[in-house]
Amino acid sequence: MKKRVLSGIRATGRLHLGNYLGAVKGMLELQSRDDLHTLYMVADLHALTTPYNKDELKTKTREVVLDYLAIGLDPEKSIIFIQSQVPEHTELFYLFSTVVSLARMQHLPTYKDKIKQYPNASTVALLNYPVLMASDILIYNASLVPVGIDQEPHLEVAREIARKMNDAYGTNFPQPLRFATSGEYIPSLAGEGKMSKSIEGSYINLTDDLKTIQKRLAGAPTDSGKGETVPTTGGVANLLKFVELFEGKDRYKQYALSYMHEGIRYGDLKKELADAIYKELKPIQEIRAELEHKTTYVDEVIKNGAEKARKIASETVKEVKEKMGLCKIK
Ligand code: TYM
């Protein structure tokens, strides 16, 4: 049997370059491999773990599907679906929660970060985030997960759950590994930390036009443009990282040399970089604009995706319930 791949993105708004380079590019790459069976979902249930607007959730969920299709995820090659439309995920999640200790969840760095960010929203759902994620992955027996490096602690939890379930109940879950891209950590444009939807000034969205990209890059911090060594952290290091990702290693090296000799003119660098980023995003935006009118096609993709995913997911849940000693339906 082909190895399975599973990944997802939360339905929390427009995708940014971090999501694109850290996750979707890996999803695309794996989709084209014949030895793999790829499943890609929109994590709408995970979007409920931090404050959200219920009137916007459906639109945001669909936006991610449109982004997936526009970037090139292909329903002929991958199962594309919405997490909440495969209720088996939450069923397996509950069964998994019986082998996870409270202390383990409370000490996860991702959980601690989120409760710092949303001090009034430390819910049980947030605490359980990684358990649901483990269920998303293991319900398909997926062994490869294309996600950014920030998701590694969650994958560690998924591996632990797989081991515990296998030891306690004789299941045969794989130990899922992260599939890393060269953009596994996309830094913030603001100079510190990572690019994130929740930090204004840190991101460029996939739907941004050239003017917006120029404006966002204009806000990125710089220095005098010259020095003995090229900075490895902060605003300039981050800008150069974007040069490397969008204009290639050679262009990066030229800038690094300029920094140590005649100096960099950041106005020129930012203009050139904005053009390079927009060049990559423009075709995606064009396909996306067409897809916005193809409502029936997108509805079909979503419906078929859920049906195909449920077939696999229900088999796993049935097996786990039996192995855990629950009564069978006669
Ligand atoms: P989310 O929506 O927070 O992030 C989606 C994906 O984007 C990646 N990412 C980044 N990669 C590199 N640099 C960045 N600055 C950056 N910011 C975001 C994330 O690593 C992620 O791959 N928990 C998942 C959603 C999920 C999931 C799953 C993923 C739910 N169930 C099962 C895989 C398998 C998440 O972080 O979504």
mmCIF file of C-alpha atoms and ligand atoms in Angstrom:
data_model
loop_
_atom_site.group_PDB
_atom_site.id
_atom_site.type_symbol
_atom_site.label_atom_id
_atom_site.label_comp_id
_atom_site.label_asym_id
_atom_site.label_seq_id
_atom_site.Cartn_x
_atom_site.Cartn_y
_atom_site.Cartn_z
ATOM 1 C CA MET A 1 0.000 0.000 0.000
ATOM 2 C CA LYS A 2 1.122 3.552 -0.718
ATOM 3 C CA LYS A 3 2.344 5.588 2.228
ATOM 4 C CA ARG A 4 -0.092 8.307 3.261
ATOM 5 C CA VAL A 5 0.545 12.019 3.742
ATOM 6 C CA LEU A 6 -1.743 14.323 5.736
ATOM 7 C CA SER A 7 -1.561 18.018 6.325
ATOM 8 C CA GLY A 8 -3.868 20.888 7.191
ATOM 9 C CA ILE A 9 -4.121 24.597 7.719
ATOM 10 C CA ARG A 10 -6.428 26.296 10.199
ATOM 11 C CA ALA A 11 -9.328 28.287 8.810
ATOM 12 C CA THR A 12 -8.226 31.533 10.397
ATOM 13 C CA GLY A 13 -7.913 33.794 7.361
ATOM 14 C CA ARG A 14 -5.878 34.420 4.278
ATOM 15 C CA LEU A 15 -2.762 32.296 3.804
ATOM 16 C CA HIS A 16 0.554 34.118 4.157
ATOM 17 C CA LEU A 17 4.021 33.373 2.836
ATOM 18 C CA GLY A 18 4.821 31.347 5.968
ATOM 19 C CA ASN A 19 1.934 28.952 5.308
ATOM 20 C CA TYR A 20 2.839 28.825 1.631
ATOM 21 C CA LEU A 21 6.563 28.167 1.953
ATOM 22 C CA GLY A 22 6.461 26.154 5.192
ATOM 23 C CA ALA A 23 3.487 23.923 4.430
ATOM 24 C CA VAL A 24 1.744 24.204 1.054
ATOM 25 C CA LYS A 25 4.927 23.945 -1.031
ATOM 26 C CA GLY A 26 5.709 20.657 0.716
ATOM 27 C CA MET A 27 2.124 19.506 0.176
ATOM 28 C CA LEU A 28 2.493 20.267 -3.537
ATOM 29 C CA GLU A 29 5.798 18.455 -3.819
ATOM 30 C CA LEU A 30 4.481 15.303 -2.158
ATOM 31 C CA GLN A 31 1.291 15.336 -4.221
ATOM 32 C CA SER A 32 3.335 14.671 -7.359
ATOM 33 C CA ARG A 33 5.016 11.536 -5.976
ATOM 34 C CA ASP A 34 3.630 8.220 -7.213
ATOM 35 C CA ASP A 35 4.579 6.326 -4.075
ATOM 36 C CA LEU A 36 2.410 8.522 -1.841
ATOM 37 C CA HIS A 37 -1.288 9.045 -1.256
ATOM 38 C CA THR A 38 -1.915 12.641 -0.172
ATOM 39 C CA LEU A 39 -4.764 14.020 1.955
ATOM 40 C CA TYR A 40 -5.048 17.740 2.633
ATOM 41 C CA MET A 41 -7.639 19.311 4.873
ATOM 42 C CA VAL A 42 -8.831 22.634 6.183
ATOM 43 C CA ALA A 43 -8.648 22.502 9.971
ATOM 44 C CA ASP A 44 -11.877 24.329 10.814
ATOM 45 C CA LEU A 45 -12.276 22.582 14.192
ATOM 46 C CA HIS A 46 -8.812 23.773 15.194
ATOM 47 C CA ALA A 47 -9.926 27.306 14.285
ATOM 48 C CA LEU A 48 -12.366 27.100 17.227
ATOM 49 C CA THR A 49 -9.550 26.739 19.758
ATOM 50 C CA THR A 50 -8.863 30.490 19.826
ATOM 51 C CA PRO A 51 -11.433 33.321 19.678
ATOM 52 C CA TYR A 52 -13.154 33.412 16.260
ATOM 53 C CA ASN A 53 -16.146 34.938 14.506
ATOM 54 C CA LYS A 54 -18.858 32.362 13.790
ATOM 55 C CA ASP A 55 -20.304 34.459 10.964
ATOM 56 C CA GLU A 56 -17.006 34.379 9.110
ATOM 57 C CA LEU A 57 -15.899 30.792 9.713
ATOM 58 C CA LYS A 58 -17.593 29.255 6.655
ATOM 59 C CA THR A 59 -16.090 31.871 4.345
ATOM 60 C CA LYS A 60 -12.655 31.476 5.882
ATOM 61 C CA THR A 61 -12.833 27.709 5.524
ATOM 62 C CA ARG A 62 -13.759 28.005 1.859
ATOM 63 C CA GLU A 63 -10.986 30.576 1.332
ATOM 64 C CA VAL A 64 -8.410 27.975 2.323
ATOM 65 C CA VAL A 65 -9.909 25.466 -0.129
ATOM 66 C CA LEU A 66 -9.653 28.115 -2.871
ATOM 67 C CA ASP A 67 -6.052 28.847 -1.902
ATOM 68 C CA TYR A 68 -5.216 25.134 -2.013
ATOM 69 C CA LEU A 69 -6.708 24.741 -5.479
ATOM 70 C CA ALA A 70 -5.149 27.952 -6.790
ATOM 71 C CA ILE A 71 -1.688 26.907 -5.606
ATOM 72 C CA GLY A 72 -2.053 23.625 -7.437
ATOM 73 C CA LEU A 73 -3.401 21.025 -5.035
ATOM 74 C CA ASP A 74 -5.294 18.765 -7.384
ATOM 75 C CA PRO A 75 -8.430 16.844 -6.361
ATOM 76 C CA GLU A 76 -7.518 14.220 -8.973
ATOM 77 C CA LYS A 77 -4.321 13.514 -7.076
ATOM 78 C CA SER A 78 -5.111 14.460 -3.469
ATOM 79 C CA ILE A 79 -8.137 14.133 -1.230
ATOM 80 C CA ILE A 80 -9.028 17.715 -0.318
ATOM 81 C CA PHE A 81 -11.531 18.025 2.518
ATOM 82 C CA ILE A 82 -12.831 19.978 5.485
ATOM 83 C CA GLN A 83 -11.984 18.531 8.911
ATOM 84 C CA SER A 84 -15.431 18.971 10.520
ATOM 85 C CA GLN A 85 -17.064 17.104 7.619
ATOM 86 C CA VAL A 86 -15.277 13.943 8.689
ATOM 87 C CA PRO A 87 -16.744 13.517 12.192
ATOM 88 C CA GLU A 88 -14.624 10.398 12.749
ATOM 89 C CA HIS A 89 -11.709 12.756 13.568
ATOM 90 C CA THR A 90 -13.436 13.897 16.758
ATOM 91 C CA GLU A 91 -14.418 10.341 17.646
ATOM 92 C CA LEU A 92 -10.833 9.096 17.419
ATOM 93 C CA PHE A 93 -9.657 12.236 19.192
ATOM 94 C CA TYR A 94 -11.741 11.271 22.225
ATOM 95 C CA LEU A 95 -10.376 7.733 22.248
ATOM 96 C CA PHE A 96 -6.830 9.115 21.998
ATOM 97 C CA SER A 97 -7.441 11.552 24.860
ATOM 98 C CA THR A 98 -7.676 8.563 27.202
ATOM 99 C CA VAL A 99 -3.945 7.860 26.816
ATOM 100 C CA VAL A 100 -2.709 11.467 27.150
ATOM 101 C CA SER A 101 -1.832 12.999 30.500
ATOM 102 C CA LEU A 102 -3.013 16.461 31.445
ATOM 103 C CA ALA A 103 0.499 17.490 32.538
ATOM 104 C CA ARG A 104 1.968 16.585 29.129
ATOM 105 C CA MET A 105 -0.480 18.921 27.378
ATOM 106 C CA GLN A 106 -0.058 21.752 29.891
ATOM 107 C CA HIS A 107 3.707 21.822 29.372
ATOM 108 C CA LEU A 108 3.680 22.071 25.601
ATOM 109 C CA PRO A 109 5.367 25.301 24.398
ATOM 110 C CA THR A 110 2.660 25.855 21.759
ATOM 111 C CA TYR A 111 -0.050 25.759 24.457
ATOM 112 C CA LYS A 112 1.885 28.114 26.720
ATOM 113 C CA ASP A 113 2.367 30.584 23.850
ATOM 114 C CA LYS A 114 -1.317 30.556 22.983
ATOM 115 C CA ILE A 115 -2.544 31.171 26.539
ATOM 116 C CA LYS A 116 -0.119 34.072 26.775
ATOM 117 C CA GLN A 117 -1.612 35.455 23.579
ATOM 118 C CA TYR A 118 -5.229 34.815 24.673
ATOM 119 C CA PRO A 119 -5.198 34.887 28.505
ATOM 120 C CA ASN A 120 -9.004 34.805 28.691
ATOM 121 C CA ALA A 121 -9.442 31.848 26.389
ATOM 122 C CA SER A 122 -7.581 28.937 27.934
ATOM 123 C CA THR A 123 -10.189 26.315 27.094
ATOM 124 C CA VAL A 124 -10.080 22.539 27.221
ATOM 125 C CA ALA A 125 -10.278 22.605 23.409
ATOM 126 C CA LEU A 126 -7.042 24.601 23.242
ATOM 127 C CA LEU A 127 -5.362 22.197 25.637
ATOM 128 C CA ASN A 128 -6.528 19.309 23.453
ATOM 129 C CA TYR A 129 -5.319 20.884 20.195
ATOM 130 C CA PRO A 130 -2.437 18.412 19.715
ATOM 131 C CA VAL A 131 -4.632 15.388 20.475
ATOM 132 C CA LEU A 132 -7.071 16.354 17.722
ATOM 133 C CA MET A 133 -4.106 16.940 15.428
ATOM 134 C CA ALA A 134 -2.780 13.459 16.230
ATOM 135 C CA SER A 135 -6.194 12.092 15.352
ATOM 136 C CA ASP A 136 -6.182 14.034 12.025
ATOM 137 C CA ILE A 137 -2.922 12.355 11.092
ATOM 138 C CA LEU A 138 -3.253 8.863 12.526
ATOM 139 C CA ILE A 139 -6.840 8.298 11.402
ATOM 140 C CA TYR A 140 -5.328 7.949 7.896
ATOM 141 C CA ASN A 141 -2.254 6.119 9.190
ATOM 142 C CA ALA A 142 -0.270 8.960 7.639
ATOM 143 C CA SER A 143 3.481 8.684 8.124
ATOM 144 C CA LEU A 144 4.544 11.972 6.515
ATOM 145 C CA VAL A 145 3.294 15.441 7.469
ATOM 146 C CA PRO A 146 4.351 18.529 5.502
ATOM 147 C CA VAL A 147 4.259 21.364 8.072
ATOM 148 C CA GLY A 148 6.504 24.169 9.304
ATOM 149 C CA ILE A 149 9.032 23.630 12.092
ATOM 150 C CA ASP A 150 6.690 25.238 14.658
ATOM 151 C CA GLN A 151 4.510 22.110 14.443
ATOM 152 C CA GLU A 152 7.266 19.715 15.566
ATOM 153 C CA PRO A 153 6.091 19.581 19.224
ATOM 154 C CA HIS A 154 2.648 18.531 17.987
ATOM 155 C CA LEU A 155 4.134 15.778 15.845
ATOM 156 C CA GLU A 156 6.053 14.533 18.856
ATOM 157 C CA VAL A 157 2.713 14.209 20.674
ATOM 158 C CA ALA A 158 1.258 12.309 17.696
ATOM 159 C CA ARG A 159 4.200 9.877 17.820
ATOM 160 C CA GLU A 160 3.727 9.394 21.557
ATOM 161 C CA ILE A 161 0.030 8.697 21.120
ATOM 162 C CA ALA A 162 0.772 6.217 18.317
ATOM 163 C CA ARG A 163 3.253 4.377 20.557
ATOM 164 C CA LYS A 164 0.919 4.338 23.555
ATOM 165 C CA MET A 165 -2.023 3.098 21.509
ATOM 166 C CA ASN A 166 0.099 0.407 19.862
ATOM 167 C CA ASP A 167 1.459 -0.759 23.240
ATOM 168 C CA ALA A 168 -1.837 -0.662 25.097
ATOM 169 C CA TYR A 169 -4.246 -1.893 22.435
ATOM 170 C CA GLY A 170 -2.203 -3.580 19.725
ATOM 171 C CA THR A 171 -2.989 -1.036 17.036
ATOM 172 C CA ASN A 172 -0.471 -0.512 14.281
ATOM 173 C CA PHE A 173 -0.184 3.269 13.974
ATOM 174 C CA PRO A 174 2.931 4.629 12.222
ATOM 175 C CA GLN A 175 5.288 7.196 13.785
ATOM 176 C CA PRO A 176 4.521 10.247 11.659
ATOM 177 C CA LEU A 177 7.476 12.380 10.594
ATOM 178 C CA ARG A 178 7.573 15.988 9.477
ATOM 179 C CA PHE A 179 8.359 16.686 5.834
ATOM 180 C CA ALA A 180 10.437 19.864 5.850
ATOM 181 C CA THR A 181 10.740 22.423 3.039
ATOM 182 C CA SER A 182 13.486 25.040 2.648
ATOM 183 C CA GLY A 183 10.920 27.491 4.063
ATOM 184 C CA GLU A 184 10.240 25.540 7.256
ATOM 185 C CA TYR A 185 10.743 28.707 9.285
ATOM 186 C CA ILE A 186 9.715 31.969 7.621
ATOM 187 C CA PRO A 187 10.734 34.929 9.740
ATOM 188 C CA SER A 188 8.600 37.960 10.485
ATOM 189 C CA LEU A 189 8.970 41.031 8.282
ATOM 190 C CA ALA A 190 8.999 43.031 11.494
ATOM 191 C CA GLY A 191 12.460 41.715 12.349
ATOM 192 C CA GLU A 192 11.753 39.403 15.278
ATOM 193 C CA GLY A 193 10.032 36.051 15.589
ATOM 194 C CA LYS A 194 8.163 34.219 12.848
ATOM 195 C CA MET A 195 5.727 35.379 10.207
ATOM 196 C CA SER A 196 2.259 35.017 11.732
ATOM 197 C CA LYS A 197 -1.341 35.929 10.916
ATOM 198 C CA SER A 198 -1.801 37.326 14.387
ATOM 199 C CA ILE A 199 1.136 39.771 14.259
ATOM 200 C CA GLU A 200 0.389 42.840 12.158
ATOM 201 C CA GLY A 201 3.382 43.933 10.058
ATOM 202 C CA SER A 202 4.868 40.436 10.113
ATOM 203 C CA TYR A 203 3.310 38.928 7.007
ATOM 204 C CA ILE A 204 2.651 39.094 3.277
ATOM 205 C CA ASN A 205 -0.556 37.383 2.150
ATOM 206 C CA LEU A 206 -0.806 35.249 -0.964
ATOM 207 C CA THR A 207 -3.577 37.541 -2.203
ATOM 208 C CA ASP A 208 -1.549 40.782 -1.842
ATOM 209 C CA ASP A 209 -1.056 42.876 -4.972
ATOM 210 C CA LEU A 210 2.284 44.460 -5.885
ATOM 211 C CA LYS A 211 1.496 47.777 -4.145
ATOM 212 C CA THR A 212 0.572 46.006 -0.903
ATOM 213 C CA ILE A 213 3.711 43.862 -1.022
ATOM 214 C CA GLN A 214 5.813 47.015 -1.563
ATOM 215 C CA LYS A 215 4.072 48.696 1.362
ATOM 216 C CA ARG A 216 4.587 45.725 3.657
ATOM 217 C CA LEU A 217 8.277 45.439 2.719
ATOM 218 C CA ALA A 218 8.724 49.190 3.209
ATOM 219 C CA GLY A 219 7.897 48.650 6.889
ATOM 220 C CA ALA A 220 10.631 46.025 7.372
ATOM 221 C CA PRO A 221 13.443 47.372 9.592
ATOM 222 C CA THR A 222 16.929 47.847 8.079
ATOM 223 C CA ASP A 223 20.312 49.291 9.104
ATOM 224 C CA SER A 224 22.983 51.483 7.486
ATOM 225 C CA GLY A 225 23.440 48.825 4.771
ATOM 226 C CA LYS A 226 27.077 48.167 5.535
ATOM 227 C CA GLY A 227 29.151 46.250 8.042
ATOM 228 C CA GLU A 228 32.004 43.824 8.609
ATOM 229 C CA THR A 229 29.762 40.775 8.808
ATOM 230 C CA VAL A 230 26.306 40.061 7.452
ATOM 231 C CA PRO A 231 23.700 40.038 10.256
ATOM 232 C CA THR A 232 22.307 36.618 11.104
ATOM 233 C CA THR A 233 19.320 37.825 13.126
ATOM 234 C CA GLY A 234 16.929 40.782 12.934
ATOM 235 C CA GLY A 235 15.389 42.766 10.103
ATOM 236 C CA VAL A 236 18.281 42.668 7.607
ATOM 237 C CA ALA A 237 18.880 38.940 8.095
ATOM 238 C CA ASN A 238 15.178 38.355 7.467
ATOM 239 C CA LEU A 239 15.116 40.488 4.321
ATOM 240 C CA LEU A 240 18.106 38.575 2.972
ATOM 241 C CA LYS A 241 16.368 35.302 3.769
ATOM 242 C CA PHE A 242 13.478 36.440 1.555
ATOM 243 C CA VAL A 243 15.953 37.359 -1.186
ATOM 244 C CA GLU A 244 17.363 33.836 -0.989
ATOM 245 C CA LEU A 245 13.910 32.239 -1.081
ATOM 246 C CA PHE A 246 12.506 34.296 -3.952
ATOM 247 C CA GLU A 247 15.572 35.327 -5.962
ATOM 248 C CA GLY A 248 17.905 32.425 -5.290
ATOM 249 C CA LYS A 249 21.174 31.733 -3.485
ATOM 250 C CA ASP A 250 23.346 33.635 -6.003
ATOM 251 C CA ARG A 251 21.446 36.878 -5.565
ATOM 252 C CA TYR A 252 21.674 36.398 -1.798
ATOM 253 C CA LYS A 253 25.453 35.980 -2.062
ATOM 254 C CA GLN A 254 25.761 39.156 -4.173
ATOM 255 C CA TYR A 255 23.890 41.144 -1.540
ATOM 256 C CA ALA A 256 25.968 39.611 1.253
ATOM 257 C CA LEU A 257 29.131 40.738 -0.574
ATOM 258 C CA SER A 258 27.701 44.229 -1.130
ATOM 259 C CA TYR A 259 26.961 44.461 2.585
ATOM 260 C CA MET A 260 30.629 43.910 3.381
ATOM 261 C CA HIS A 261 31.939 46.240 0.621
ATOM 262 C CA GLU A 262 30.081 49.086 -1.086
ATOM 263 C CA GLY A 263 26.884 48.708 0.991
ATOM 264 C CA ILE A 264 23.282 47.742 0.208
ATOM 265 C CA ARG A 265 20.661 50.277 -0.901
ATOM 266 C CA TYR A 266 17.571 48.887 0.784
ATOM 267 C CA GLY A 267 15.166 50.897 -1.363
ATOM 268 C CA ASP A 268 16.438 49.046 -4.442
ATOM 269 C CA LEU A 269 16.570 45.689 -2.650
ATOM 270 C CA LYS A 270 12.993 46.004 -1.445
ATOM 271 C CA LYS A 271 11.720 47.043 -4.873
ATOM 272 C CA GLU A 272 13.440 44.099 -6.554
ATOM 273 C CA LEU A 273 12.246 41.695 -3.846
ATOM 274 C CA ALA A 274 8.641 42.924 -4.109
ATOM 275 C CA ASP A 275 8.749 42.249 -7.859
ATOM 276 C CA ALA A 276 10.131 38.734 -7.301
ATOM 277 C CA ILE A 277 7.500 37.869 -4.679
ATOM 278 C CA TYR A 278 4.683 39.247 -6.816
ATOM 279 C CA LYS A 279 5.931 37.320 -9.846
ATOM 280 C CA GLU A 280 5.459 34.082 -7.907
ATOM 281 C CA LEU A 281 2.080 35.060 -6.464
ATOM 282 C CA LYS A 282 0.469 36.553 -9.599
ATOM 283 C CA PRO A 283 -0.351 33.252 -11.365
ATOM 284 C CA ILE A 284 -1.836 31.872 -8.126
ATOM 285 C CA GLN A 285 -3.980 34.990 -7.784
ATOM 286 C CA GLU A 286 -5.191 34.681 -11.376
ATOM 287 C CA ILE A 287 -6.318 31.071 -10.913
ATOM 288 C CA ARG A 288 -7.906 32.000 -7.603
ATOM 289 C CA ALA A 289 -9.938 34.766 -9.228
ATOM 290 C CA GLU A 290 -11.281 32.251 -11.778
ATOM 291 C CA LEU A 291 -12.119 29.725 -9.040
ATOM 292 C CA GLU A 292 -14.202 32.305 -7.209
ATOM 293 C CA HIS A 293 -16.757 31.979 -10.016
ATOM 294 C CA LYS A 294 -16.661 28.180 -10.161
ATOM 295 C CA THR A 295 -18.912 27.636 -7.168
ATOM 296 C CA THR A 296 -20.343 24.279 -8.272
ATOM 297 C CA TYR A 297 -16.895 22.873 -9.025
ATOM 298 C CA VAL A 298 -15.541 23.892 -5.606
ATOM 299 C CA ASP A 299 -18.659 22.475 -3.882
ATOM 300 C CA GLU A 300 -18.082 19.160 -5.683
ATOM 301 C CA VAL A 301 -14.424 19.041 -4.655
ATOM 302 C CA ILE A 302 -15.410 19.560 -1.014
ATOM 303 C CA LYS A 303 -18.215 16.986 -1.119
ATOM 304 C CA ASN A 304 -16.146 14.302 -2.862
ATOM 305 C CA GLY A 305 -13.209 14.964 -0.563
ATOM 306 C CA ALA A 306 -15.310 14.381 2.565
ATOM 307 C CA GLU A 307 -16.768 11.163 1.145
ATOM 308 C CA LYS A 308 -13.369 9.726 0.226
ATOM 309 C CA ALA A 309 -11.809 10.755 3.543
ATOM 310 C CA ARG A 310 -14.674 9.286 5.573
ATOM 311 C CA LYS A 311 -14.251 5.913 3.921
ATOM 312 C CA ILE A 312 -10.700 5.624 5.205
ATOM 313 C CA ALA A 313 -11.356 7.326 8.552
ATOM 314 C CA SER A 314 -14.333 5.159 9.496
ATOM 315 C CA GLU A 315 -12.289 1.981 8.982
ATOM 316 C CA THR A 316 -9.663 3.189 11.441
ATOM 317 C CA VAL A 317 -12.219 4.236 14.063
ATOM 318 C CA LYS A 318 -14.003 0.905 13.776
ATOM 319 C CA GLU A 319 -10.765 -0.995 14.318
ATOM 320 C CA VAL A 320 -9.662 1.161 17.262
ATOM 321 C CA LYS A 321 -13.048 0.868 18.993
ATOM 322 C CA GLU A 322 -12.933 -2.892 18.703
ATOM 323 C CA LYS A 323 -9.363 -3.056 19.992
ATOM 324 C CA MET A 324 -10.253 -0.812 22.923
ATOM 325 C CA GLY A 325 -13.013 -3.193 23.933
ATOM 326 C CA LEU A 326 -16.067 -1.163 22.982
ATOM 327 C CA CYS A 327 -19.237 -2.973 21.890
ATOM 328 C CA LYS A 328 -19.666 -3.642 18.191
ATOM 329 C CA ILE A 329 -22.793 -2.510 16.359
ATOM 330 C CA LYS A 330 -24.683 -5.717 15.532
HETATM 331 P P1 TYM B 1 -1.653 26.863 11.047
HETATM 332 O O1 TYM B 1 -2.843 27.371 10.326
HETATM 333 O O2 TYM B 1 -1.244 27.567 12.280
HETATM 334 O O3 TYM B 1 -0.400 26.820 10.101
HETATM 335 C C1 TYM B 1 -0.485 26.197 8.857
HETATM 336 C C2 TYM B 1 0.869 25.756 8.368
HETATM 337 O O4 TYM B 1 1.704 26.883 8.091
HETATM 338 C C3 TYM B 1 2.958 26.688 8.722
HETATM 339 N N1 TYM B 1 3.502 27.995 9.110
HETATM 340 C C4 TYM B 1 4.763 28.364 8.892
HETATM 341 N N2 TYM B 1 5.794 27.726 8.300
HETATM 342 C C5 TYM B 1 6.974 28.383 8.222
HETATM 343 N N3 TYM B 1 7.141 29.635 8.701
HETATM 344 C C6 TYM B 1 6.136 30.324 9.294
HETATM 345 N N4 TYM B 1 6.328 31.555 9.742
HETATM 346 C C7 TYM B 1 4.874 29.671 9.413
HETATM 347 N N5 TYM B 1 3.682 30.039 9.937
HETATM 348 C C8 TYM B 1 2.847 28.997 9.738
HETATM 349 C C9 TYM B 1 2.667 25.825 9.938
HETATM 350 O O5 TYM B 1 3.831 25.164 10.380
HETATM 351 C C10 TYM B 1 1.643 24.889 9.372
HETATM 352 O O6 TYM B 1 2.272 23.847 8.655
HETATM 353 N N6 TYM B 1 -1.766 22.775 13.654
HETATM 354 C C11 TYM B 1 -1.695 23.083 12.211
HETATM 355 C C12 TYM B 1 -2.997 22.726 11.527
HETATM 356 C C13 TYM B 1 -3.317 21.266 11.595
HETATM 357 C C14 TYM B 1 -2.545 20.214 11.047
HETATM 358 C C15 TYM B 1 -3.237 19.008 11.394
HETATM 359 C C16 TYM B 1 -1.374 20.164 10.301
HETATM 360 C C17 TYM B 1 -4.394 20.705 12.211
HETATM 361 N N7 TYM B 1 -4.339 19.375 12.092
HETATM 362 C C18 TYM B 1 -2.743 17.778 11.002
HETATM 363 C C19 TYM B 1 -0.878 18.906 9.914
HETATM 364 C C20 TYM B 1 -1.552 17.755 10.281
HETATM 365 C C21 TYM B 1 -1.310 24.541 12.070
HETATM 366 O O7 TYM B 1 -0.368 24.960 12.612
HETATM 367 O O8 TYM B 1 -2.018 25.334 11.307
#
